[in-house]
Coordinates of C-alpha atoms and ligand atoms in Angstrom, one line a residue:
X1 CA 0.9 -3.6 36.7
X2 CA 1.3 -5.0 33.4
X3 CA -1.4 -3.0 32.0
X4 CA 0.8 -0.2 33.3
X5 CA 3.3 -0.9 31.4
X6 CA 1.9 -1.0 28.3
X7 CA 0.3 2.4 29.0
X8 CA 3.8 4.0 30.1
X9 CA 6.0 2.5 27.1
X10 CA 4.3 1.9 24.3
X11 CA 3.0 4.8 21.7
X12 CA -0.8 4.4 20.8
X13 CA -0.8 2.4 17.4
X14 CA -3.2 2.0 15.0
X15 CA -3.1 -0.9 12.7
X16 CA 0.8 -1.5 12.4
X17 CA 0.5 -4.8 10.3
X18 CA -1.2 -3.4 6.9
X19 CA 1.0 -4.7 4.1
X20 CA 3.8 -3.3 3.1
X21 CA 6.1 -6.1 1.7
X22 CA 6.3 -5.7 -1.8
X23 CA 5.5 -9.1 -3.0
X24 CA 9.1 -10.5 -4.0
X25 CA 10.4 -11.9 -0.5
X26 CA 12.6 -8.9 0.9
X27 CA 16.5 -9.7 0.3
X28 CA 18.5 -10.9 3.2
X29 CA 19.5 -7.4 5.1
X30 CA 23.3 -9.1 5.4
X31 CA 23.6 -9.8 1.9
X32 CA 22.2 -6.7 0.9
X33 CA 24.3 -4.4 2.8
X34 CA 27.5 -6.5 2.0
X35 CA 28.2 -3.9 -0.8
X36 CA 28.6 -1.3 1.5
X37 CA 30.6 -3.2 3.9
X38 CA 33.1 -4.8 2.1
X39 CA 36.0 -2.4 3.2
X40 CA 34.4 -1.6 6.9
X41 CA 37.5 -3.6 9.0
X42 CA 40.2 -2.1 6.6
X43 CA 38.9 1.5 6.8
X44 CA 38.5 1.2 10.6
X45 CA 42.4 -0.2 10.9
X46 CA 43.5 2.7 8.7
X47 CA 41.9 4.9 11.4
X48 CA 43.4 2.9 14.0
X49 CA 47.1 4.2 12.8
X50 CA 49.1 4.3 15.6
X51 CA 52.7 2.7 17.5
X52 CA 53.1 -1.1 17.4
X53 CA 51.6 -1.8 20.7
X54 CA 48.2 0.1 21.2
X55 CA 47.7 -0.8 17.5
X56 CA 47.6 -4.5 18.2
X57 CA 45.2 -4.1 21.3
X58 CA 42.9 -1.7 19.0
X59 CA 42.5 -3.7 16.2
X60 CA 42.1 -6.7 18.2
X61 CA 37.9 -6.8 17.9
X62 CA 38.1 -5.5 14.5
X63 CA 39.0 -9.0 12.7
X64 CA 36.3 -9.5 10.6
X65 CA 35.1 -11.8 12.7
X66 CA 32.1 -9.6 14.1
X67 CA 28.7 -9.5 12.8
X68 CA 29.1 -5.5 12.3
X69 CA 25.1 -5.4 12.6
X70 CA 25.4 -2.0 13.8
X71 CA 27.1 -1.0 10.2
X72 CA 24.7 -2.9 8.7
X73 CA 21.2 -0.7 10.0
X74 CA 23.2 2.4 9.2
X75 CA 23.9 1.3 5.6
X76 CA 20.6 0.2 4.8
X77 CA 18.9 2.9 6.1
X78 CA 21.4 5.2 4.6
X79 CA 20.1 3.9 1.1
X80 CA 16.3 3.7 1.9
X81 CA 16.5 7.2 3.0
X82 CA 18.6 8.5 -0.1
X83 CA 15.6 6.7 -2.2
X84 CA 12.7 8.2 0.1
X85 CA 14.6 11.5 -0.6
X86 CA 14.8 11.1 -4.4
X87 CA 18.2 10.3 -4.9
X88 CA 20.0 7.0 -6.1
X89 CA 20.6 4.8 -3.3
X90 CA 24.2 4.7 -3.1
X91 CA 26.0 5.8 -0.3
X92 CA 27.3 9.6 0.6
X93 CA 30.7 9.5 1.7
X94 CA 29.8 11.0 5.3
X95 CA 27.1 8.2 5.5
X96 CA 29.6 5.7 4.9
X97 CA 31.7 7.3 7.8
X98 CA 28.8 7.2 10.0
X99 CA 28.5 3.2 9.4
X100 CA 32.2 2.8 10.3
X101 CA 32.0 5.3 13.7
X102 CA 29.0 3.4 15.0
X103 CA 30.9 0.2 14.8
X104 CA 34.1 2.3 16.3
X105 CA 32.1 3.1 19.4
X106 CA 30.3 0.3 20.0
X107 CA 33.5 -1.6 20.1
X108 CA 35.1 0.9 22.3
X109 CA 32.0 0.5 24.8
X110 CA 32.7 -3.5 24.9
X111 CA 36.0 -2.9 25.6
X112 CA 35.2 -1.1 28.6
X113 CA 32.4 -3.1 29.5
X114 CA 34.5 -6.0 29.8
X115 CA 37.1 -4.2 32.5
X116 CA 33.8 -3.2 34.6
X117 CA 32.6 -6.9 34.4
X118 CA 35.7 -8.1 34.8
X119 CA 34.9 -10.5 31.8
X120 CA 37.4 -13.0 30.6
X121 CA 35.6 -13.8 27.3
X122 CA 34.1 -12.2 24.4
X123 CA 33.0 -13.7 21.0
X124 CA 35.1 -17.0 22.0
X125 CA 38.2 -15.0 22.6
X126 CA 40.2 -14.2 25.3
X127 CA 39.1 -9.9 26.5
X128 CA 41.5 -7.3 26.0
X129 CA 41.9 -7.3 30.0
X130 CA 42.4 -10.7 30.1
X131 CA 45.4 -10.6 27.9
X132 CA 46.8 -6.9 28.5
X133 CA 45.3 -5.8 31.5
X134 CA 42.9 -3.8 32.7
X135 CA 44.9 -0.2 32.4
X136 CA 45.7 -0.9 28.7
X137 CA 42.2 -2.0 28.3
X138 CA 41.0 1.5 28.9
X139 CA 43.5 3.2 27.1
X140 CA 42.6 0.9 24.2
X141 CA 38.8 1.9 24.2
X142 CA 39.6 5.5 24.7
X143 CA 42.0 5.5 21.4
X144 CA 39.0 3.8 19.4
X145 CA 37.1 6.5 20.7
X146 CA 39.6 9.3 20.0
X147 CA 40.0 7.9 16.5
X148 CA 35.8 7.5 15.7
X149 CA 35.7 11.3 17.0
X150 CA 38.3 12.6 14.6
X151 CA 36.6 10.7 11.6
X152 CA 33.5 11.8 13.0
X153 CA 34.7 15.6 12.8
X154 CA 35.8 15.2 9.8
X155 CA 32.4 14.6 8.0
X156 CA 32.2 18.6 8.6
X157 CA 28.3 18.8 9.8
X158 CA 28.1 20.4 13.4
X159 CA 24.7 18.5 14.0
X160 CA 25.9 15.4 12.9
X161 CA 28.8 15.8 15.5
X162 CA 26.4 16.6 18.1
X163 CA 24.2 13.6 17.3
X164 CA 26.8 11.3 17.8
X165 CA 28.5 12.6 20.8
X166 CA 24.8 12.2 22.6
X167 CA 25.7 8.4 21.9
X168 CA 28.7 8.3 24.1
X169 CA 26.9 10.3 26.7
X170 CA 24.3 7.7 26.8
X171 CA 27.0 5.1 26.7
X172 CA 28.4 6.3 29.6
X173 CA 25.1 7.2 31.7
X174 CA 23.6 4.0 30.8
X175 CA 26.5 2.1 32.4
X176 CA 26.1 4.0 35.4
X177 CA 22.2 3.4 35.6
X178 CA 23.2 -0.2 35.3
X179 CA 25.5 0.2 38.6
X180 CA 22.5 1.1 40.6
X181 CA 19.0 -0.5 41.4
X182 CA 15.7 0.8 42.3
X183 CA 13.5 -0.1 45.2
X184 CA 10.1 1.0 43.7
X185 CA 8.8 -1.9 41.4
X186 CA 7.4 0.6 38.9
X187 CA 10.9 2.7 38.9
X188 CA 12.6 -0.2 38.5
X189 CA 10.9 -1.3 35.0
X190 CA 11.2 2.5 33.6
X191 CA 14.8 2.3 35.3
X192 CA 15.5 -1.1 33.2
X193 CA 14.4 0.6 29.6
X194 CA 15.4 3.9 30.1
X195 CA 19.4 1.8 30.6
X196 CA 18.5 -0.3 27.8
X197 CA 17.6 2.4 25.3
X198 CA 20.8 4.6 26.5
X199 CA 23.5 1.4 26.2
X200 CA 22.0 -0.2 23.2
X201 CA 19.3 1.9 21.4
X202 CA 20.9 5.1 21.4
X203 CA 24.4 4.5 19.3
X204 CA 21.8 2.5 16.7
X205 CA 19.1 5.2 16.8
X206 CA 21.7 8.5 16.2
X207 CA 23.3 6.6 13.6
X208 CA 20.1 6.2 11.6
X209 CA 19.2 9.8 12.6
X210 CA 22.9 11.3 11.5
X211 CA 22.8 9.5 7.8
X212 CA 19.4 11.0 7.7
X213 CA 20.7 14.3 8.7
X214 CA 23.2 14.2 5.7
X215 CA 20.5 13.5 3.0
X216 CA 17.5 15.5 3.9
X217 CA 16.4 18.5 5.9
X218 CA 13.2 17.4 6.8
X219 CA 13.2 16.5 10.6
X220 CA 10.0 14.0 10.5
X221 CA 12.4 11.9 8.1
X222 CA 15.3 12.3 10.8
X223 CA 12.4 11.0 13.8
X224 CA 11.4 8.3 11.3
X225 CA 15.1 7.0 11.3
X226 CA 15.6 7.6 14.9
X227 CA 12.6 5.8 16.2
X228 CA 13.4 3.0 14.1
X229 CA 16.5 2.3 15.5
X230 CA 15.2 3.2 18.9
X231 CA 12.7 0.5 19.0
X232 CA 14.8 -2.0 17.0
X233 CA 17.3 -1.4 19.4
X234 CA 15.5 -1.9 22.6
X235 CA 13.9 -5.2 20.9
X236 CA 17.5 -6.3 20.3
X237 CA 18.6 -6.1 23.7
X238 CA 15.3 -7.7 25.1
X239 CA 15.6 -10.6 23.2
X240 CA 19.1 -10.5 24.7
X241 CA 18.0 -10.4 27.9
X242 CA 15.9 -13.3 27.1
X243 CA 18.4 -15.4 25.8
X244 CA 20.5 -15.2 28.5
X245 CA 17.8 -17.4 30.2
X246 CA 17.2 -19.5 27.6
X247 CA 20.2 -20.2 25.3
X248 CA 22.6 -23.2 25.9
X249 CA 19.4 -24.4 28.2
X250 CA 19.1 -27.4 25.7
X251 CA 22.6 -28.2 25.2
X252 CA 24.0 -27.8 28.8
X253 CA 20.5 -27.8 30.7
X254 CA 21.6 -24.5 32.5
X255 CA 21.8 -21.0 30.7
X256 CA 24.7 -18.6 30.8
X257 CA 22.2 -16.5 33.0
X258 CA 25.3 -14.2 33.0
X259 CA 23.3 -11.2 33.8
X260 CA 22.2 -12.6 37.4
X261 CA 25.6 -13.5 38.0
X262 CA 27.1 -9.9 37.8
X263 CA 24.0 -9.0 40.2
X264 CA 21.8 -7.6 37.2
X265 CA 17.7 -7.9 36.8
X266 CA 16.6 -7.6 33.2
X267 CA 13.1 -8.0 31.9
X268 CA 12.3 -11.6 32.2
X269 CA 13.6 -11.2 36.2
X270 CA 11.4 -8.1 36.7
X271 CA 8.4 -9.7 35.3
X272 CA 8.7 -12.6 37.2
X273 CA 8.7 -10.6 40.5
X274 CA 4.7 -9.6 39.9
X275 CA 4.2 -13.6 40.3
X276 CA 6.9 -14.1 42.7
X277 CA 7.4 -11.2 45.0
X278 CA 10.5 -13.2 46.7
X279 CA 12.5 -12.1 43.8
X280 CA 12.3 -8.3 45.5
X281 CA 15.1 -8.8 48.3
X282 CA 17.1 -11.1 45.8
X283 CA 17.1 -8.1 43.5
X284 CA 17.7 -5.7 46.0
X285 CA 20.8 -7.5 46.9
X286 CA 21.7 -8.1 43.3
X287 CA 21.5 -12.1 43.4
X288 CA 24.8 -11.6 45.9
X289 CA 23.5 -13.9 48.7
X290 CA 24.4 -18.1 48.3
X291 CA 22.2 -19.4 46.1
X292 CA 20.4 -16.7 44.6
X293 CA 21.2 -17.0 41.3
X294 CA 20.2 -20.3 41.0
X295 CA 16.8 -19.6 42.7
X296 CA 16.1 -16.4 40.8
X297 CA 16.5 -18.5 37.7
X298 CA 14.1 -21.3 39.0
X299 CA 11.8 -18.6 39.8
X300 CA 12.0 -17.2 36.4
X301 CA 11.7 -20.2 34.6
X302 CA 8.3 -20.8 36.7
X303 CA 6.8 -17.5 35.7
X304 CA 5.9 -15.7 32.3
X305 CA 8.7 -13.6 32.6
X306 CA 10.3 -14.7 29.3
X307 CA 7.3 -14.8 27.4
X308 CA 6.3 -11.4 28.8
X309 CA 9.7 -10.0 27.7
X310 CA 9.8 -11.4 24.6
X311 CA 6.1 -9.9 23.9
X312 CA 7.3 -6.9 24.8
X313 CA 10.3 -7.0 22.0
X314 CA 7.6 -8.1 19.8
X315 CA 6.3 -4.7 20.5
X316 CA 9.0 -2.7 19.8
X317 CA 9.5 -4.6 16.5
X318 CA 6.1 -3.7 15.5
X319 CA 6.8 0.0 15.9
X320 CA 10.1 -0.1 14.1
X321 CA 8.1 -1.4 11.1
X322 CA 5.2 1.2 11.4
X323 CA 8.0 4.0 11.2
X324 CA 9.6 2.4 8.4
X325 CA 5.9 2.0 6.8
X326 CA 6.2 6.0 6.3
X327 CA 9.2 5.6 4.2
X328 CA 8.9 5.4 0.1
X329 CA 9.7 1.6 -0.8
X330 CA 12.9 0.4 -1.4
X331 CA 14.5 -3.2 -1.5
X332 CA 16.8 -1.9 1.5
X333 CA 13.7 -0.3 3.5
X334 CA 12.4 -4.0 3.0
X335 CA 15.6 -5.5 4.4
X336 CA 15.3 -3.5 7.6
X337 CA 11.8 -4.8 8.1
X338 CA 13.1 -8.2 7.9
X339 CA 15.7 -7.6 10.1
X340 CA 13.4 -6.6 12.7
X341 CA 12.2 -10.4 12.4
X342 CA 15.5 -11.7 12.4
X343 CA 15.8 -9.9 15.9
X344 CA 13.4 -11.2 17.2
X345 CA 13.7 -15.1 15.6
X346 CA 17.7 -15.3 16.5
X347 CA 18.6 -17.6 18.9
X348 CA 22.0 -16.9 19.9
Ligands
NAG401 C1 24.6 19.5 7.8 O1 24.2 18.8 7.1 C2 23.3 19.1 5.9 C3 22.9 18.3 4.8 O2 24.0 18.5 3.9 C4 22.7 20.4 6.1 O3 21.3 20.4 5.8 C5 22.9 21.2 7.1 O4 22.8 22.5 7.5 C6 24.7 21.0 8.0 N1 24.4 21.3 9.3 C7 25.4 21.8 9.7 C8 25.5 22.4 11.4 O5 26.8 21.7 9.6

């Protein structure tokens, strides 16, 4: 089965490990991206210029405490691509706008996800639905999306509008896919990876593609940017799915297992199901019977589901690096490579 997964989901790779870093240690991506992100949240708040109450809902998550990973990837990719295209690294206005729009679309989707999942906490804060109620949370998410659409239209490039509108479609379809489960095990894994692309990776991939469109007319370069974003995005989510089983395990003795509680079977469970077919029935009923969550968690720990998922994430990161290695060297390119390591080693 696992071989089959590799055949289906890994691109054939020659050696991806040839040395492409310069000798100097690449700069920390967060530090390197900082100069382009100093006004990020102020810029977003300006876009959300509305009446008082709606404004406080919309501004709620743009408090400067988020990691702004998407804008960071976007500005580093933009500079790397600008240098690749024989320009100075400095961002074009449209590229700067895309960094901002990526964070707005992401945040709007979080606001809506929290309603769908009935979550009451995010990043240590009460969620919008918890503070103001579900109806207002839905409207706030919609409003952030509409503000993002207006900023997108202002860039004035139809191709870019199309690429980023695809993201919104993917987010909706991905969330829909998450509401259903698949009987056949192979199909289930394929379904999981497709959902992961749509819910998480599409935004990163298409934002990278959009900044590429603005500076370069070569479709091969757009594809490199897209593939980097796609592979990093999927790896990021796979690691997230692993952390749902492993983080907090040391402090509290129990992981959060939030996904199981929501009825979701992610990578570690799907791999574990190969070794423990008992999991199949639990997956199908979305861990809804008493004791399912605990039992499924035990099976996952006894299996190598966590290692297999981590290994899969590594493969996606290798592919991301292989893609970037086709760009001309720059500090930003190397920071994006460094970022793939950070994705794999992060522990929260
Ligand atoms: C988008 O911008 C790029 C780069 O300036 C340009 O080559 C392309 O023609 C534009 N596309 C549209 C539809 O405006």
